[in-house]
Each structure stands twice: as C-alpha cells, then as structure tokens.
Amino acid sequence: MQSRRDLTRHLKIKWGSCNIEKKRIWLNLELAKKPINCLEYIIVHEMVHLLERHHNDKFLFYMEAYLPNWKQLRAELNKLPVSHAEWGY
Ligand SMILES: [Zn+2]
C-alpha cells in the first residue's frame, strides 16, 4: 500500500537500504559527513532488518536491545532530510 506519506518520504534522501535476500546493506556515503552516532543508528537499523524486515514490535524489540538510545539518534537524524527504503521482496 502506498500512502501519501510514503510518497513524499521516497523523494527525500535515502540514507540506507537493506536487501534481505542477498543480505546486503547499502549506505549513502553522505553519511560519512554526519555525526558518527547517526551512522551507527542507520547501520544497526539496517542490520536489524536482516532479523526482521518490517517495522513492527519485534523490530522495535531488537532496536531497544542493540541500540537503547536509538530514538534519540533517530530524532537527531530527522533534523536532516532522511529516508531509508527496503527492497528485494
Ligand atoms: Zn527500516
């Protein structure tokens, strides 16, 4: 399902994406210019997608486990134009 919100989100910069089948994570090299903790957030986020592809309770559980301050990091990154996408399924 494609909501209006998803549509606008995809127009923004993608910081990373994850191809679950190929177990491949793609990161935007622009992240190198961002604070290192933002980079960590994206990497952990994409790696959690290898365990759980959807942003559901299980996904949040893993985020809490691996990066307890992920909400703070996400807020920091959201001050910048941000997006990420999943594909390959
Ligand atoms: Zn995600």
Short mmCIF file of N, CA and C and ligand atoms in Angstrom, two decimals:
data_model
loop_
_atom_site.label_atom_id
_atom_site.label_comp_id
_atom_site.label_asym_id
_atom_site.label_seq_id
_atom_site.Cartn_x
_atom_site.Cartn_y
_atom_site.Cartn_z
N MET A 1 0.84 -1.20 0.00
CA MET A 1 0.00 0.00 0.00
C MET A 1 0.88 1.26 0.00
N GLN A 2 0.56 2.20 -0.84
CA GLN A 2 1.38 3.40 -0.98
C GLN A 2 0.61 4.60 -0.46
N SER A 3 0.96 5.07 0.70
CA SER A 3 0.28 6.24 1.25
C SER A 3 0.96 7.52 0.76
N ARG A 4 0.29 8.63 0.95
CA ARG A 4 0.85 9.92 0.55
C ARG A 4 2.16 10.18 1.30
N ARG A 5 2.19 9.78 2.54
CA ARG A 5 3.38 9.98 3.37
C ARG A 5 4.57 9.19 2.80
N ASP A 6 4.32 7.96 2.39
CA ASP A 6 5.38 7.14 1.80
C ASP A 6 5.94 7.79 0.53
N LEU A 7 5.01 8.38 -0.22
CA LEU A 7 5.38 9.00 -1.48
C LEU A 7 6.37 10.15 -1.25
N THR A 8 6.05 11.01 -0.29
CA THR A 8 6.94 12.14 -0.02
C THR A 8 8.25 11.64 0.58
N ARG A 9 8.16 10.61 1.39
CA ARG A 9 9.35 10.07 2.03
C ARG A 9 10.36 9.61 0.97
N HIS A 10 9.84 9.02 -0.09
CA HIS A 10 10.74 8.49 -1.10
C HIS A 10 11.41 9.56 -1.95
N LEU A 11 10.89 10.78 -1.85
CA LEU A 11 11.51 11.86 -2.59
C LEU A 11 12.74 12.40 -1.85
N LYS A 12 12.81 12.08 -0.58
CA LYS A 12 13.94 12.55 0.21
C LYS A 12 15.15 11.64 0.03
N ILE A 13 16.25 12.07 0.60
CA ILE A 13 17.49 11.30 0.51
C ILE A 13 17.36 9.98 1.23
N LYS A 14 17.85 8.94 0.61
CA LYS A 14 17.91 7.64 1.27
C LYS A 14 19.27 7.50 1.96
N TRP A 15 19.22 7.21 3.24
CA TRP A 15 20.48 7.02 3.97
C TRP A 15 20.96 5.58 3.87
N GLY A 16 20.01 4.69 3.71
CA GLY A 16 20.42 3.30 3.62
C GLY A 16 19.28 2.43 3.18
N SER A 17 19.61 1.24 2.74
CA SER A 17 18.57 0.27 2.42
C SER A 17 19.14 -1.12 2.65
N CYS A 18 18.24 -2.06 2.65
CA CYS A 18 18.64 -3.41 3.01
C CYS A 18 17.99 -4.42 2.08
N ASN A 19 18.79 -5.24 1.43
CA ASN A 19 18.27 -6.31 0.61
C ASN A 19 18.38 -7.59 1.41
N ILE A 20 17.24 -8.03 1.92
CA ILE A 20 17.24 -9.15 2.86
C ILE A 20 17.69 -10.46 2.20
N GLU A 21 17.21 -10.70 1.00
CA GLU A 21 17.56 -11.96 0.32
C GLU A 21 19.07 -12.09 0.10
N LYS A 22 19.67 -10.99 -0.35
CA LYS A 22 21.11 -11.02 -0.65
C LYS A 22 21.95 -10.67 0.57
N LYS A 23 21.26 -10.38 1.70
CA LYS A 23 21.94 -9.99 2.93
C LYS A 23 22.96 -8.88 2.64
N ARG A 24 22.47 -7.87 1.94
CA ARG A 24 23.33 -6.78 1.53
C ARG A 24 22.76 -5.46 2.05
N ILE A 25 23.61 -4.66 2.67
CA ILE A 25 23.20 -3.35 3.18
C ILE A 25 23.86 -2.28 2.34
N TRP A 26 23.05 -1.32 1.93
CA TRP A 26 23.55 -0.20 1.14
C TRP A 26 23.48 1.05 1.99
N LEU A 27 24.58 1.79 2.03
CA LEU A 27 24.63 3.02 2.81
C LEU A 27 25.02 4.20 1.93
N ASN A 28 24.37 5.31 2.15
CA ASN A 28 24.68 6.54 1.45
C ASN A 28 26.00 7.11 1.99
N LEU A 29 26.96 7.34 1.10
CA LEU A 29 28.27 7.83 1.54
C LEU A 29 28.19 9.24 2.14
N GLU A 30 27.08 9.94 1.88
CA GLU A 30 26.87 11.25 2.52
C GLU A 30 26.84 11.12 4.04
N LEU A 31 26.54 9.89 4.51
CA LEU A 31 26.51 9.65 5.96
C LEU A 31 27.88 9.90 6.60
N ALA A 32 28.92 9.77 5.79
CA ALA A 32 30.28 9.99 6.30
C ALA A 32 30.45 11.42 6.82
N LYS A 33 29.59 12.33 6.34
CA LYS A 33 29.67 13.72 6.77
C LYS A 33 28.82 13.99 8.02
N LYS A 34 28.06 12.98 8.40
CA LYS A 34 27.16 13.15 9.55
C LYS A 34 27.84 12.67 10.82
N PRO A 35 27.27 13.02 11.99
CA PRO A 35 27.83 12.51 13.24
C PRO A 35 27.89 10.99 13.24
N ILE A 36 28.95 10.47 13.83
CA ILE A 36 29.19 9.02 13.79
C ILE A 36 28.05 8.23 14.44
N ASN A 37 27.38 8.82 15.44
CA ASN A 37 26.30 8.08 16.09
C ASN A 37 25.08 7.93 15.18
N CYS A 38 24.93 8.89 14.23
CA CYS A 38 23.85 8.76 13.25
C CYS A 38 24.14 7.60 12.30
N LEU A 39 25.41 7.47 11.95
CA LEU A 39 25.85 6.37 11.10
C LEU A 39 25.57 5.04 11.80
N GLU A 40 25.86 5.03 13.08
CA GLU A 40 25.62 3.81 13.87
C GLU A 40 24.14 3.44 13.87
N TYR A 41 23.30 4.46 14.01
CA TYR A 41 21.86 4.22 14.01
C TYR A 41 21.40 3.57 12.71
N ILE A 42 21.88 4.12 11.58
CA ILE A 42 21.47 3.58 10.27
C ILE A 42 21.97 2.14 10.11
N ILE A 43 23.20 1.90 10.50
CA ILE A 43 23.77 0.55 10.35
C ILE A 43 23.01 -0.46 11.20
N VAL A 44 22.76 -0.09 12.46
CA VAL A 44 22.02 -1.00 13.34
C VAL A 44 20.62 -1.22 12.78
N HIS A 45 19.98 -0.14 12.34
CA HIS A 45 18.63 -0.23 11.77
C HIS A 45 18.59 -1.22 10.59
N GLU A 46 19.54 -1.05 9.68
CA GLU A 46 19.56 -1.92 8.50
C GLU A 46 19.89 -3.37 8.89
N MET A 47 20.78 -3.53 9.86
CA MET A 47 21.14 -4.89 10.28
C MET A 47 19.98 -5.58 10.97
N VAL A 48 19.20 -4.81 11.72
CA VAL A 48 18.01 -5.39 12.37
C VAL A 48 17.03 -5.88 11.29
N HIS A 49 17.05 -5.24 10.13
CA HIS A 49 16.19 -5.70 9.04
C HIS A 49 16.57 -7.08 8.54
N LEU A 50 17.81 -7.49 8.79
CA LEU A 50 18.19 -8.86 8.44
C LEU A 50 17.49 -9.85 9.36
N LEU A 51 17.11 -9.39 10.55
CA LEU A 51 16.41 -10.24 11.51
C LEU A 51 14.90 -10.11 11.36
N GLU A 52 14.46 -8.87 11.07
CA GLU A 52 13.03 -8.59 10.94
C GLU A 52 12.83 -7.52 9.87
N ARG A 53 12.13 -7.87 8.80
CA ARG A 53 12.05 -6.94 7.67
C ARG A 53 11.07 -5.79 7.89
N HIS A 54 10.08 -5.99 8.77
CA HIS A 54 9.08 -4.94 8.95
C HIS A 54 9.34 -4.12 10.22
N HIS A 55 8.82 -2.88 10.21
CA HIS A 55 8.93 -2.02 11.39
C HIS A 55 7.83 -2.38 12.37
N ASN A 56 7.92 -3.54 12.97
CA ASN A 56 6.88 -3.99 13.89
C ASN A 56 7.44 -4.08 15.32
N ASP A 57 6.68 -4.69 16.21
CA ASP A 57 7.11 -4.79 17.61
C ASP A 57 8.41 -5.55 17.76
N LYS A 58 8.56 -6.59 16.96
CA LYS A 58 9.78 -7.40 17.01
C LYS A 58 10.98 -6.55 16.60
N PHE A 59 10.78 -5.74 15.55
CA PHE A 59 11.83 -4.84 15.08
C PHE A 59 12.23 -3.87 16.19
N LEU A 60 11.22 -3.28 16.85
CA LEU A 60 11.49 -2.33 17.93
C LEU A 60 12.20 -3.01 19.09
N PHE A 61 11.83 -4.26 19.35
CA PHE A 61 12.49 -5.02 20.41
C PHE A 61 13.99 -5.15 20.13
N TYR A 62 14.34 -5.49 18.89
CA TYR A 62 15.75 -5.61 18.52
C TYR A 62 16.47 -4.27 18.61
N MET A 63 15.79 -3.21 18.16
CA MET A 63 16.40 -1.88 18.24
C MET A 63 16.72 -1.51 19.69
N GLU A 64 15.77 -1.76 20.57
CA GLU A 64 15.97 -1.48 22.00
C GLU A 64 17.14 -2.29 22.55
N ALA A 65 17.25 -3.52 22.08
CA ALA A 65 18.29 -4.43 22.58
C ALA A 65 19.68 -4.00 22.11
N TYR A 66 19.80 -3.64 20.83
CA TYR A 66 21.12 -3.37 20.24
C TYR A 66 21.53 -1.92 20.35
N LEU A 67 20.56 -1.02 20.39
CA LEU A 67 20.88 0.41 20.41
C LEU A 67 19.83 1.12 21.27
N PRO A 68 19.98 1.02 22.60
CA PRO A 68 18.95 1.53 23.52
C PRO A 68 18.59 3.01 23.30
N ASN A 69 19.51 3.82 22.81
CA ASN A 69 19.22 5.25 22.60
C ASN A 69 18.86 5.56 21.15
N TRP A 70 18.32 4.56 20.45
CA TRP A 70 18.02 4.74 19.02
C TRP A 70 17.01 5.85 18.75
N LYS A 71 16.07 6.05 19.68
CA LYS A 71 15.05 7.09 19.46
C LYS A 71 15.68 8.48 19.42
N GLN A 72 16.63 8.68 20.30
CA GLN A 72 17.34 9.95 20.36
C GLN A 72 18.16 10.18 19.08
N LEU A 73 18.82 9.11 18.63
CA LEU A 73 19.63 9.20 17.41
C LEU A 73 18.75 9.46 16.20
N ARG A 74 17.58 8.80 16.17
CA ARG A 74 16.67 9.00 15.06
C ARG A 74 16.18 10.45 15.02
N ALA A 75 15.89 11.00 16.20
CA ALA A 75 15.43 12.38 16.28
C ALA A 75 16.50 13.32 15.74
N GLU A 76 17.74 13.01 16.07
CA GLU A 76 18.88 13.81 15.61
C GLU A 76 18.97 13.75 14.08
N LEU A 77 18.82 12.56 13.56
CA LEU A 77 18.93 12.35 12.11
C LEU A 77 17.72 12.95 11.39
N ASN A 78 16.58 12.98 12.05
CA ASN A 78 15.36 13.51 11.44
C ASN A 78 15.40 15.02 11.26
N LYS A 79 16.37 15.66 11.91
CA LYS A 79 16.55 17.09 11.69
C LYS A 79 17.11 17.32 10.29
N LEU A 80 17.72 16.28 9.74
CA LEU A 80 18.25 16.31 8.39
C LEU A 80 17.22 15.63 7.48
N PRO A 81 17.25 15.90 6.18
CA PRO A 81 16.33 15.16 5.30
C PRO A 81 16.71 13.68 5.34
N VAL A 82 15.77 12.86 5.67
CA VAL A 82 16.12 11.45 5.91
C VAL A 82 15.10 10.49 5.34
N SER A 83 15.59 9.43 4.86
CA SER A 83 14.71 8.34 4.44
C SER A 83 15.53 7.06 4.34
N HIS A 84 14.87 5.98 4.33
CA HIS A 84 15.54 4.73 4.04
C HIS A 84 14.49 3.83 3.44
N ALA A 85 14.90 2.88 2.68
CA ALA A 85 13.93 2.02 1.98
C ALA A 85 14.35 0.57 2.05
N GLU A 86 13.37 -0.27 2.02
CA GLU A 86 13.63 -1.70 1.91
C GLU A 86 13.19 -2.15 0.53
N TRP A 87 13.92 -3.10 -0.03
CA TRP A 87 13.50 -3.62 -1.32
C TRP A 87 14.03 -5.04 -1.43
N GLY A 88 13.67 -5.70 -2.49
CA GLY A 88 14.15 -7.04 -2.72
C GLY A 88 13.20 -8.11 -2.21
N TYR A 89 11.97 -7.72 -1.87
CA TYR A 89 10.97 -8.71 -1.52
C TYR A 89 9.60 -8.22 -1.95
ZN ZN B 1 13.64 0.26 8.24
#
